[in-house]
Coordinates of C-alpha atoms in Angstrom, one line a residue:
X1 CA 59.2 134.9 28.0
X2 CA 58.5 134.5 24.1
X3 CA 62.0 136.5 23.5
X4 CA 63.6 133.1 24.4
X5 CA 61.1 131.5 21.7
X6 CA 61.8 134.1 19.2
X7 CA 63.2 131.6 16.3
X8 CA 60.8 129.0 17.3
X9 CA 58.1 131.8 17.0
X10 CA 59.5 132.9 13.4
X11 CA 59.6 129.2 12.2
X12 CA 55.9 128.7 13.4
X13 CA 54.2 131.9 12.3
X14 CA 55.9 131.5 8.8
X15 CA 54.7 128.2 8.5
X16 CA 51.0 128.5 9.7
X17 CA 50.7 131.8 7.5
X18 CA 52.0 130.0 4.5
X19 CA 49.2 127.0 5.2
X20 CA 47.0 129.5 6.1
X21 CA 47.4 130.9 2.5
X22 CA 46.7 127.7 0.9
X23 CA 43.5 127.4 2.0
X24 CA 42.6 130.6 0.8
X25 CA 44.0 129.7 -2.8
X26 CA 42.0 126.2 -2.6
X27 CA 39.4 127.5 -3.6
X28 CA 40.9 127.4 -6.9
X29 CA 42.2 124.0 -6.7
X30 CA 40.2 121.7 -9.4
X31 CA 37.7 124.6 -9.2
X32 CA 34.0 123.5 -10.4
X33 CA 31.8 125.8 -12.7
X34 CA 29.3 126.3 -9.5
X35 CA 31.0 126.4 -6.0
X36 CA 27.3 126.9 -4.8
X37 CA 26.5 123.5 -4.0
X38 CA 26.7 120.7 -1.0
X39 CA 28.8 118.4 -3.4
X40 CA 31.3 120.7 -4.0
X41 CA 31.4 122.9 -0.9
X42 CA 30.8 120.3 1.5
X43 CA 32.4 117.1 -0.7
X44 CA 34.9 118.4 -2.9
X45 CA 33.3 117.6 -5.6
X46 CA 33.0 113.9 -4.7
X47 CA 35.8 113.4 -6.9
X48 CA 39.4 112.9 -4.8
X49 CA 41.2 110.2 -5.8
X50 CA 43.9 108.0 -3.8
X51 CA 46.4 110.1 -2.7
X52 CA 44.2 113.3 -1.6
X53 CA 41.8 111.0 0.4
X54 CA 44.8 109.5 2.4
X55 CA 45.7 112.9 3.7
X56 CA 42.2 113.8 3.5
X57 CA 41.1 111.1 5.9
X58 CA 45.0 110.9 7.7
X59 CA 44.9 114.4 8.3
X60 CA 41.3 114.2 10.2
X61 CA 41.8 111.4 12.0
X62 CA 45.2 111.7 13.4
X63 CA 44.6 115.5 14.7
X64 CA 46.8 118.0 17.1
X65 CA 44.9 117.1 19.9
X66 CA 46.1 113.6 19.4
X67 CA 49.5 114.7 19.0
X68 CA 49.8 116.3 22.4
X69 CA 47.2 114.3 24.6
X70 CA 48.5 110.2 23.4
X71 CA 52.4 111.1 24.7
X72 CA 50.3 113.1 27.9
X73 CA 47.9 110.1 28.8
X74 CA 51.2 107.5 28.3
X75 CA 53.8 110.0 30.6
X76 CA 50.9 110.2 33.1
X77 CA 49.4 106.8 33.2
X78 CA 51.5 104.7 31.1
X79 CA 50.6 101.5 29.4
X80 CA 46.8 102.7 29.5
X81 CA 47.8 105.6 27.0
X82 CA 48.7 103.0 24.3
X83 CA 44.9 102.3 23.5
X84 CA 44.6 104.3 20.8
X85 CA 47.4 102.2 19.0
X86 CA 44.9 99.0 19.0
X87 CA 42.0 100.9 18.0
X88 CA 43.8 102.4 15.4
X89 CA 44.9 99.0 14.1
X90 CA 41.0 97.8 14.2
X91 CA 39.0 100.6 13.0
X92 CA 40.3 100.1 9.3
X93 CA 39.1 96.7 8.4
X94 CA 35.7 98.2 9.5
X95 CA 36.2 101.1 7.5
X96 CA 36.1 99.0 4.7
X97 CA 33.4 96.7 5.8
X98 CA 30.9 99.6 6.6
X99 CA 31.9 102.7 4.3
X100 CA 32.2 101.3 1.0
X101 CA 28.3 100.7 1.5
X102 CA 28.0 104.1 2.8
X103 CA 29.9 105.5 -0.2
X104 CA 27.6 103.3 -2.6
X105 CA 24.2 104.1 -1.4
X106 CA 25.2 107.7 -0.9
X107 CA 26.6 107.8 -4.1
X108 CA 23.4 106.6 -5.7
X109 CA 21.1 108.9 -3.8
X110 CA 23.0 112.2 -3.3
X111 CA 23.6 111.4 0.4
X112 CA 25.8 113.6 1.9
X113 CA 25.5 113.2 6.1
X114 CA 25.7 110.1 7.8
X115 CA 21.1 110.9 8.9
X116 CA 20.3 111.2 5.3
X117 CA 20.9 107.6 5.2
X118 CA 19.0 106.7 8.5
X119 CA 16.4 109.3 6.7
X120 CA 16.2 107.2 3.1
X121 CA 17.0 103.9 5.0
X122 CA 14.4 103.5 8.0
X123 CA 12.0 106.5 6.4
X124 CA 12.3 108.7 9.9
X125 CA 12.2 112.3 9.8
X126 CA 12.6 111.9 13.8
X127 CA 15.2 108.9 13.9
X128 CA 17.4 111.1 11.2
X129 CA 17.1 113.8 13.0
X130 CA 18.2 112.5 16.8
X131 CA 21.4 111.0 14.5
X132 CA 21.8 114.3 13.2
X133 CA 21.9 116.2 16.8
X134 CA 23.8 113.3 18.1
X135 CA 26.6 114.2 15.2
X136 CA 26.7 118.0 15.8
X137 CA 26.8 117.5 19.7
X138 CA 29.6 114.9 19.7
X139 CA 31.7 116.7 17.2
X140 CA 31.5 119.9 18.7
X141 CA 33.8 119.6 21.6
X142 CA 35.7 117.2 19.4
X143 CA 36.8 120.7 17.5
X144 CA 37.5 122.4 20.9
X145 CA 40.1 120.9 21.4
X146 CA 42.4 121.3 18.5
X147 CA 42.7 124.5 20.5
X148 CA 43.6 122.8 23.1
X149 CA 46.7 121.7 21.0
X150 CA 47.1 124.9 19.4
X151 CA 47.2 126.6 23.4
X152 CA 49.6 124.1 24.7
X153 CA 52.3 125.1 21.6
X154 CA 51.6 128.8 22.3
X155 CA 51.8 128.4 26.0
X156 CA 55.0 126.6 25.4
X157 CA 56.5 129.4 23.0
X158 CA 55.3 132.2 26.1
X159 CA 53.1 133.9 23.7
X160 CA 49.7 133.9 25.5
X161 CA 49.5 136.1 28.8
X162 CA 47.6 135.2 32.3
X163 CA 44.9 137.4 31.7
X164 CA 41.7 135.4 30.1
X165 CA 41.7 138.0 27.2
X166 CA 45.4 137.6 26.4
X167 CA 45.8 133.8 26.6
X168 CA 42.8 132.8 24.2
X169 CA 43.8 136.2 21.6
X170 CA 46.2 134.3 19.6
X171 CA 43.8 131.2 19.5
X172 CA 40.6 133.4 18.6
X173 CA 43.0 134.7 15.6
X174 CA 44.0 131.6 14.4
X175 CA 40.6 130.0 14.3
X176 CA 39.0 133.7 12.8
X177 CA 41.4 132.8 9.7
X178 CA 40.6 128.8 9.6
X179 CA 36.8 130.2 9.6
X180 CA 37.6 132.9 6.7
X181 CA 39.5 130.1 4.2
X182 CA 37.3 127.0 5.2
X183 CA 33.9 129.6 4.2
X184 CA 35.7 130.2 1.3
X185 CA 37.4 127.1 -0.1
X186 CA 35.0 124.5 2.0
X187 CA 36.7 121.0 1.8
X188 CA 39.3 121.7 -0.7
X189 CA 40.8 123.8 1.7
X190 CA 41.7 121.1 4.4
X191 CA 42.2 118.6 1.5
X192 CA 45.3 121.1 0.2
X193 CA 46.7 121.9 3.6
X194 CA 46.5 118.0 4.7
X195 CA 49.7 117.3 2.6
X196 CA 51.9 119.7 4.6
X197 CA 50.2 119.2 7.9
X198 CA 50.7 115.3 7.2
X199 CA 54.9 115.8 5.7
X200 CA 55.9 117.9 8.9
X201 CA 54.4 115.6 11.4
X202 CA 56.0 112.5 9.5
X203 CA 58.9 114.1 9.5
X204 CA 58.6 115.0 13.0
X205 CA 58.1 112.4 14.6
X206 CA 60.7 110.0 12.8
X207 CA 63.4 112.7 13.8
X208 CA 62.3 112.3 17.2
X209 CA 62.0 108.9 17.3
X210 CA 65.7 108.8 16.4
X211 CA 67.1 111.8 18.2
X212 CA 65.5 111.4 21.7
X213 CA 66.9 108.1 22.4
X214 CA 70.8 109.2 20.9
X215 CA 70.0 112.2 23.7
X216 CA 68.7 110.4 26.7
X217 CA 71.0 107.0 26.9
X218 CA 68.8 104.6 24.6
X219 CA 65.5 103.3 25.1
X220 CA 66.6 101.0 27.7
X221 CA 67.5 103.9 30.0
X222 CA 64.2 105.7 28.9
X223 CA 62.1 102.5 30.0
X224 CA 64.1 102.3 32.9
X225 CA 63.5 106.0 33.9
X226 CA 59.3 105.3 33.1
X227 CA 59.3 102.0 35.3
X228 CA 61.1 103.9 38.4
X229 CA 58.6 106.2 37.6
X230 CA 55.5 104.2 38.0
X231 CA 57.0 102.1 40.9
X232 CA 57.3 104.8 43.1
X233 CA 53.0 106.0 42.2
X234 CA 50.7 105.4 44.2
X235 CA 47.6 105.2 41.7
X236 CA 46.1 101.8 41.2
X237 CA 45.9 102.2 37.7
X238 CA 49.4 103.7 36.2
X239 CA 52.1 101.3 35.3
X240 CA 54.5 100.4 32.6
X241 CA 52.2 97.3 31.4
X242 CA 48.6 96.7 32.5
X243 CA 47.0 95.7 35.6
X244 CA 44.1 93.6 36.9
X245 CA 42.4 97.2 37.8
X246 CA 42.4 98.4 34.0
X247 CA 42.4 95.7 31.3
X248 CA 38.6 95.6 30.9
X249 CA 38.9 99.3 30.3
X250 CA 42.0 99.0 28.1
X251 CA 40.1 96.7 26.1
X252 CA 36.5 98.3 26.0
X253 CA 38.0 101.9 25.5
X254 CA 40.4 100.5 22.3
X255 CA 37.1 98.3 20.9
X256 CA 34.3 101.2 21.9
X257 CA 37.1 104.1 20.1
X258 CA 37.1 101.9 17.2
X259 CA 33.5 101.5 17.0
X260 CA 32.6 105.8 17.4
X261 CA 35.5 107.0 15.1
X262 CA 33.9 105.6 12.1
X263 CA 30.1 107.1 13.5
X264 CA 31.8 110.6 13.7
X265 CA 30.1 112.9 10.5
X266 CA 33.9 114.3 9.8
X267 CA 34.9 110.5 9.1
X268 CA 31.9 110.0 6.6
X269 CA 32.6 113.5 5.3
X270 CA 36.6 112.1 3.9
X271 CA 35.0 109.3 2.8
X272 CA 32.2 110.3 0.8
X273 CA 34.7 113.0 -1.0
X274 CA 36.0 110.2 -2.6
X275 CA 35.8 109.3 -6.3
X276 CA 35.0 105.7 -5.6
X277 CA 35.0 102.4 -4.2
X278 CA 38.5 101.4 -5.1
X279 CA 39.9 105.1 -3.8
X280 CA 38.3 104.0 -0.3
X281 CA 40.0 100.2 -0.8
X282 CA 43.3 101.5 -1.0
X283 CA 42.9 104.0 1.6
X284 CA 41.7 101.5 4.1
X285 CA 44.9 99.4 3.1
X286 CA 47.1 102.3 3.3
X287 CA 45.8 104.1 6.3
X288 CA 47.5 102.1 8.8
X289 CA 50.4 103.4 8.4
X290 CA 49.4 106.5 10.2
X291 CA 48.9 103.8 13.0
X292 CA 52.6 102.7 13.1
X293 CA 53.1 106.8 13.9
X294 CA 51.1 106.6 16.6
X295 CA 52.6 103.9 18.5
X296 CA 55.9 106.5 17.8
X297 CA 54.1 109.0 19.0
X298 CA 53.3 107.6 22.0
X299 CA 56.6 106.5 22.8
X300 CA 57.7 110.5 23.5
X301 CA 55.4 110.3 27.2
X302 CA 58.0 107.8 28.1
X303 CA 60.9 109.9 26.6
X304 CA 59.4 112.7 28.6
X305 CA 59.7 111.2 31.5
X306 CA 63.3 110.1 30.6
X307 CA 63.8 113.8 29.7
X308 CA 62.6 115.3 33.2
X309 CA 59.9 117.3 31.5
X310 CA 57.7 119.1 33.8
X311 CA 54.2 120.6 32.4
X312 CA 53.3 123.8 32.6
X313 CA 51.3 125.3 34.9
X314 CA 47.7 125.4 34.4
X315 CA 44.9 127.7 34.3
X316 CA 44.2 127.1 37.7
X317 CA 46.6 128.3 40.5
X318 CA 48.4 124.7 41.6
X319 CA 47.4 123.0 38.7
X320 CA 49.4 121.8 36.1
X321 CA 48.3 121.7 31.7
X322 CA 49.9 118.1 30.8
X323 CA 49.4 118.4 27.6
X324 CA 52.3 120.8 27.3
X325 CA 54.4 117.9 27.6
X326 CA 55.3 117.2 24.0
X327 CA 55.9 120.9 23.5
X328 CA 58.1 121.3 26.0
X329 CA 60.1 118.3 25.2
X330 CA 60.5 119.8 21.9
X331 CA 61.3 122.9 23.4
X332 CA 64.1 121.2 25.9
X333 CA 65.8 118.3 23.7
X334 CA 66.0 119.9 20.0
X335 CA 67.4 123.1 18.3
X336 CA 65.1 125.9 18.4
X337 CA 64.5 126.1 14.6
X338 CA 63.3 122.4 14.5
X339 CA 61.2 123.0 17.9
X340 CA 59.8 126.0 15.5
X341 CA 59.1 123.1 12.8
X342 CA 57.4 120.7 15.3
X343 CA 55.2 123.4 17.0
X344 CA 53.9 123.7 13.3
X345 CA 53.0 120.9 13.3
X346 CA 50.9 120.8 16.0
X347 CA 49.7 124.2 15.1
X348 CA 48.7 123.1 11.3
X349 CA 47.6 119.2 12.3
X350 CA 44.8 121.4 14.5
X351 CA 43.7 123.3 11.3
X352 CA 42.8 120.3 8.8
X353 CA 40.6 118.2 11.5
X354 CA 38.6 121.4 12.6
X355 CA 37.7 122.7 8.9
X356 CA 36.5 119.0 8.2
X357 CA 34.8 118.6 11.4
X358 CA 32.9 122.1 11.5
X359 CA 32.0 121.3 7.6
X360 CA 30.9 118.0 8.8
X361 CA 28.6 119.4 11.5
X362 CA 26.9 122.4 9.1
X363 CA 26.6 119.9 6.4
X364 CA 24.3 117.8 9.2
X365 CA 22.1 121.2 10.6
X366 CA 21.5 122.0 6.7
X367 CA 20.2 119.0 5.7
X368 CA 18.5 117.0 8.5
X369 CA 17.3 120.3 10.6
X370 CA 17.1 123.4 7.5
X371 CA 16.3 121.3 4.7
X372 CA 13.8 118.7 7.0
X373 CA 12.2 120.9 8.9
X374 CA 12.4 124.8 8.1
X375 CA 12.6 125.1 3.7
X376 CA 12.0 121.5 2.1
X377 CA 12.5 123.5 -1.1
X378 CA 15.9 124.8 -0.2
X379 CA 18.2 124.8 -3.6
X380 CA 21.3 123.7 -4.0
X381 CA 22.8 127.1 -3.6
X382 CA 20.9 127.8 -0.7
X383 CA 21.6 124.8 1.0
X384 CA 25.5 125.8 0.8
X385 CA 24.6 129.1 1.7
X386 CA 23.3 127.6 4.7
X387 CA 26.1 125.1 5.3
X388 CA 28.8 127.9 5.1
X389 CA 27.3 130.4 7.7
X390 CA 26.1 127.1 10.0
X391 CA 30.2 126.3 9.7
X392 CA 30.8 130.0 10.8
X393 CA 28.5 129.0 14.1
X394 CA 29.9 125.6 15.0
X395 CA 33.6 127.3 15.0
X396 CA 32.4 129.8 17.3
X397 CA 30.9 127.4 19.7
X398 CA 34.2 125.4 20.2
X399 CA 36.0 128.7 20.5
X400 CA 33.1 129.4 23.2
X401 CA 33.9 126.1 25.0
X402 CA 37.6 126.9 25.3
X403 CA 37.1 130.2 26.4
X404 CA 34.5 129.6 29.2
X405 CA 34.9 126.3 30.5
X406 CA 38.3 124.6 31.8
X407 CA 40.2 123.1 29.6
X408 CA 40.0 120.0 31.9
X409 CA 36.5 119.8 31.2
X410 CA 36.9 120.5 27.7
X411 CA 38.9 117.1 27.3
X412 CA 36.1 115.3 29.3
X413 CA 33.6 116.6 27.1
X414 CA 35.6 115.1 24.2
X415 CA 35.1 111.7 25.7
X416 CA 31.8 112.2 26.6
X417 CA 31.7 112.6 22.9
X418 CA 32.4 109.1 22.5
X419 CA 29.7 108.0 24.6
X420 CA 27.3 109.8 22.8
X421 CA 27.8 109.2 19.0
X422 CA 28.4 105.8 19.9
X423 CA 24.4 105.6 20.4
X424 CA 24.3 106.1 16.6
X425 CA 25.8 102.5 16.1
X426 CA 22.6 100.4 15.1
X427 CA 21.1 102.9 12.7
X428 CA 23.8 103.8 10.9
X429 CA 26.2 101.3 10.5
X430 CA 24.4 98.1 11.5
X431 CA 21.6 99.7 9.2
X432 CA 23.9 99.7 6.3
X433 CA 23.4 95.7 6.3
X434 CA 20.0 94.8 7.5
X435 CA 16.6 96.7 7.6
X436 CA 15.7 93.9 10.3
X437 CA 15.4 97.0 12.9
X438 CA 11.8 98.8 13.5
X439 CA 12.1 102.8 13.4
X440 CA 10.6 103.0 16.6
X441 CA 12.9 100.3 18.1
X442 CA 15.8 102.4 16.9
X443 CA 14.8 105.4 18.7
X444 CA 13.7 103.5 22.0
X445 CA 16.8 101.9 21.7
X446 CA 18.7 105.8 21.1
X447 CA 16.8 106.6 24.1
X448 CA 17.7 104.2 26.5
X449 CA 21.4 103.6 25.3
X450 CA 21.8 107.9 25.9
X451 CA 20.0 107.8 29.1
X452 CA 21.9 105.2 30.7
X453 CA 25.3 106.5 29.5
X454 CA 24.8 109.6 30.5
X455 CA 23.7 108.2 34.2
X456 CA 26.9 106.9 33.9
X457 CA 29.1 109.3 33.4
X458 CA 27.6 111.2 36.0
X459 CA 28.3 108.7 38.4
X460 CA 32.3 109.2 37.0
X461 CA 34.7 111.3 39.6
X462 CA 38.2 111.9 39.7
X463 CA 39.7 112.8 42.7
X464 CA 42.7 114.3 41.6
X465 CA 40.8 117.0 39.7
X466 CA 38.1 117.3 42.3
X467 CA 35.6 116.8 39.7
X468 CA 32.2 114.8 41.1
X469 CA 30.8 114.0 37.8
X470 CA 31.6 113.9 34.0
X471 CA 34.9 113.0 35.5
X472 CA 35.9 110.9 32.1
X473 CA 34.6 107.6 30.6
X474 CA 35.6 105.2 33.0
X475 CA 33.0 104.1 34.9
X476 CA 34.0 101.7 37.8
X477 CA 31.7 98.6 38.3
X478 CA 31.4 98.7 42.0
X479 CA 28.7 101.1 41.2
X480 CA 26.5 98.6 39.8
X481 CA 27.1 96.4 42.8
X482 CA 30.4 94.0 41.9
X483 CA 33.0 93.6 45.0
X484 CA 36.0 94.9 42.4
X485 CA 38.1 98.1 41.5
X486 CA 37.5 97.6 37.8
X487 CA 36.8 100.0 35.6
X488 CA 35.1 99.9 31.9
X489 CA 34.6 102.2 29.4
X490 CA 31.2 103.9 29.5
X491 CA 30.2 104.0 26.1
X492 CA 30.2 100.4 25.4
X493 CA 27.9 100.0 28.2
X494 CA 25.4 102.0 27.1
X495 CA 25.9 101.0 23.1
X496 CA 24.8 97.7 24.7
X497 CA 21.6 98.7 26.3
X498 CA 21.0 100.7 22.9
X499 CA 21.2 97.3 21.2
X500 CA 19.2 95.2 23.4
X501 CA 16.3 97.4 23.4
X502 CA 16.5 98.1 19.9
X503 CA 16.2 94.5 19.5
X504 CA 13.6 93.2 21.9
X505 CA 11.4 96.7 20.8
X506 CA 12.0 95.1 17.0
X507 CA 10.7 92.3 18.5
X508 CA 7.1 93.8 20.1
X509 CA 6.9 96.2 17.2
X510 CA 6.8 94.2 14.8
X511 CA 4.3 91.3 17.0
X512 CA 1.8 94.1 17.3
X513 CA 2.1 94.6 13.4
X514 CA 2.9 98.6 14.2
X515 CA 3.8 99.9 11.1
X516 CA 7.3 100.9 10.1
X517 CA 8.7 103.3 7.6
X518 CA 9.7 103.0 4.1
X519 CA 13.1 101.9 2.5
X520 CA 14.1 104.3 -0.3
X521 CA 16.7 102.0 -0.8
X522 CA 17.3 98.8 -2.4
X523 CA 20.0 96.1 -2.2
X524 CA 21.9 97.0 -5.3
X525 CA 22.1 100.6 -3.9
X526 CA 24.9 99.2 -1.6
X527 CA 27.2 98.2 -4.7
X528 CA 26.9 100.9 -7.1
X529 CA 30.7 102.4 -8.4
X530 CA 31.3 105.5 -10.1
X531 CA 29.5 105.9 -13.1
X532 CA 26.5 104.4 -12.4
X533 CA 23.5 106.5 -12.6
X534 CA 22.5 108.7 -9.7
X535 CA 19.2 109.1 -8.2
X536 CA 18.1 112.0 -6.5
X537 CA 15.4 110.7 -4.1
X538 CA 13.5 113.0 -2.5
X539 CA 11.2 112.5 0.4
X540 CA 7.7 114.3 1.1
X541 CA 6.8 115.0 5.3
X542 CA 5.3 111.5 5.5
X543 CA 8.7 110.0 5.1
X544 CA 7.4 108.4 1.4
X545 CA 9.7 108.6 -1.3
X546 CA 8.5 111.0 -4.0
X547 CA 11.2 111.5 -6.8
X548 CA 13.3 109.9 -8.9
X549 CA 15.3 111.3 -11.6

């Protein structure tokens, strides 16, 4: 019953309306003289410096759904759930390799999505234009759920009912005001709200880190509770450390994670908002510090275990939502008031990932769909017109995805996501250092790479869930014929088949003397810093450039 919940619920609501505020005032932070532009609606101006881009770019990657579903996957399955802690320690050192180009060449051409490269780069309407779909499909369920976080701390706190109506009203409310602020303020509005959604969950977390342990006997005695715990399981692939039966996936999910978080549009979108290449340096220096969090984080599925936390029941009768796990741990093993503080968190961490990741996506459908293919003479103002209302739409869709299809699924989808903007690999970020590729390589290599993931993950069951296909990303490799109970992860699969068709179709391509597109770029573009002049290259319907000013 939410009466039992009531200071929690007063510590929450005051919190998420006083965030909620902020992003409604952002638009008044380092206002410009025209808001009615990509650059400042979709960018911020282009202008944050160190310590805004850390939160910026801290604050998107590190979301709610990651703080509930890393300490669910470890309570569940153990060892397996640490992945995201390598991946996290990877991704940055190609960070800097890959986006300091990205932020240079965009910077010199007015690039603002991650297919206007592919589009000045390789000179492909149609190849900018499957990386732009690719974007907007991948980060759409990738908003979802940050409702799913948001519904595991309302479910927790009693305030969503078991009609369908009353358990998605308080969710359709919240993301109706993240919509209203994030038309208004576009990405100053996460930008503001990223330093309090980033202070509570640091403070969070390092309380709990500290507390849980003082509570439960130590960590030895929480270990000891998560061993006995996976001892007596009989899955093959749950455990305190790894087994034969999941290394290759540990290892291809952490390396194949890496390799898509960077592809995501909402990643470029942080990045580009920066003022220049030194901001993104420092960031890519400092930014693993939210990786030290997460290996904290991740700790709480075993202190949930230690704890005796049960998850709540599901949306299906006999089923069981695990990601209420870290809710109700809060909700168990600490004083109401701070439980309040902590469901904030959650609640707030889901706010700043979704604005950038719905900006992200609109920024995409304006300029490689509305712009390409529907008003090439689009201003600038209509352009952000375009932008805002295509935001509007993207937040409805998630909301659409929550509502109607179980959550379950939603999480799959989410994963799925993976697979699919991972087949954006050799035309954006291998394309940032060679030209090598044939346009029509790059597409047959799209093709194939998509095709044969999606096979794939078709092929993917889970037995638990009763689920047939799209079942997850772990796709075990008796189906191609080996005598094992090895799994790997999908996506890196099919990013390989992507690559080796994209090469060998180079190959023919370019024997046969087929003619390839037009670089608008050139090698200095990849180096340029702030200050240097900007050129505004436009590009007619034959993929020529045509302007330069």
């Amino acid at each position: 019953m939410w009466r039992d919940h009531l200071t929690e619920i007063i510590i929450f609501s005051l919190l998420f309306v006083g965030v909620s505020a902020m992003g409604f005032v952002a638009s008044r932070w380092r206002r410009p003289v025209d808001m009615e532009h990509l650059d400042e609606w979709g960018l911020g101006g282009r202008n944050f410096g160190s310590w805004i881009t850390w939160f910026l770019v801290g604050g998107d990657l590190y979301t709610a759904y990651t703080f509930v579903a890393v300490p669910a996957l470890v309570f569940g399955a153990g060892a397996m759930g640490f992945f995201a802690v390598p991946y996290t320690v990877i991704i940055y050192p190609m960070f800097f390799l890959v986006l300091v180009r990205l932020w240079s060449v965009s910077h010199r051409h007015g690039l603002v999505t991650p297919a206007d490269f592919v589009r000045a780069r390789f000179g492909s309407p149609t190849l900018a234009l499957l990386v732009a779909i690719t974007g907007i499909v991948a980060t759409m369920p990738y908003i979802a759920l940050q409702l799913v976080g948001i519904e595991a701390v309302l479910k927790t706190m009693g305030v969503t009912g078991d009609s369908a109506l009353a358990r998605h009203a308080p969710i359709i409310i919240a993301f109706a005001i993240l919509a209203a602020y994030t038309y208004q303020s576009g990405l100053r509005a996460p930008a503001l709200i990223a330093f309090v959604k980033d202070t509570l969950i640091y403070i969070v977390i390092l309380v709990a880190i500290i507390w849980l342990p003082a509570q439960l006997g130590g960590w030895g005695a929480i270990f000891g509770a998560a061993a006995d715990k996976f001892e007596a399981s009989p899955a093959a692939s749950d455990g305190l450390l790894l087994n034969a039966n999941n290394q290759l996936q540990y290892i291809t999910l952490a390396f194949g994670s890496a390799l898509a978080l960077f592809l995501y549009p909402h990643s470029v979108t942080g990045v580009l908002a920066s003022r220049n290449r030194d901001v993104i340096k420092r960031n890519m220096s400092a930014l693993p510090a939210y990786s030290l969090l997460l290996g904290l984080l991740a700790m709480l599925g075993f202190a949930a275990i230690a704890a005796g936390v049960k998850p709540l029941p599901g949306a299906k009768e006999g089923s069981v939502d695990t990601n209420t796990i870290v809710p109700v741990l809060f909700d168990t093993q600490f004083p109401d008031w701070f439980a309040g503080v902590a469901f904030a968190a959650i609640g707030i961490g889901a706010l700043v990932p979704a604005a950038i990741m719905s900006i992200a996506a609109a920024n995409l459908f304006t300029r490689n769909v509305y712009k390409e293919y529907l008003n090439r003479a689009a201003t600038p103002a209509q352009e952000a017109k375009v932008s805002k209302i295509s935001s509007l739409v993207v937040k409805v869709g998630a909301l659409l995805c929550i509502v109607l299809l179980d959550p379950q699924f939603s999480i799959d989808l989410q994963l799925i996501g993976g697979v699919i903007i991972l087949q954006t690999l050799p035309s954006v970020a291998l394309g940032l250092f060679t030209r090598w590729f044939h346009k029509g390589a790059l597409i047959a290599g799209w093709v194939a790479g998509m095709g044969f993931g999606m096979w794939m993950l078709y092929q993917i069951e889970n037995k638990a869930t009763g689920r047939m296909h799209f079942a997850g990303s772990a796709f075990p490799l008796e189906k191609l014929g080996f005598d094992t109970k090895m799994t790997i992860y999908a996506g890196f699969v099919a990013v390989l088949v992507n690559l080796l068709v994209a090469v060998l179709g180079t190959l023919v391509l370019r024997a046969v003397k087929v003619a390839d597109g037009p670089d608008a770029t050139e090698h200095g573009d990849y180096f340029v810093d702030e200050g240097s002049p900007r050129r505004d290259a436009d590009l007619d319907s034959e993929g020529e450039p045509v302007a330069v000013a």
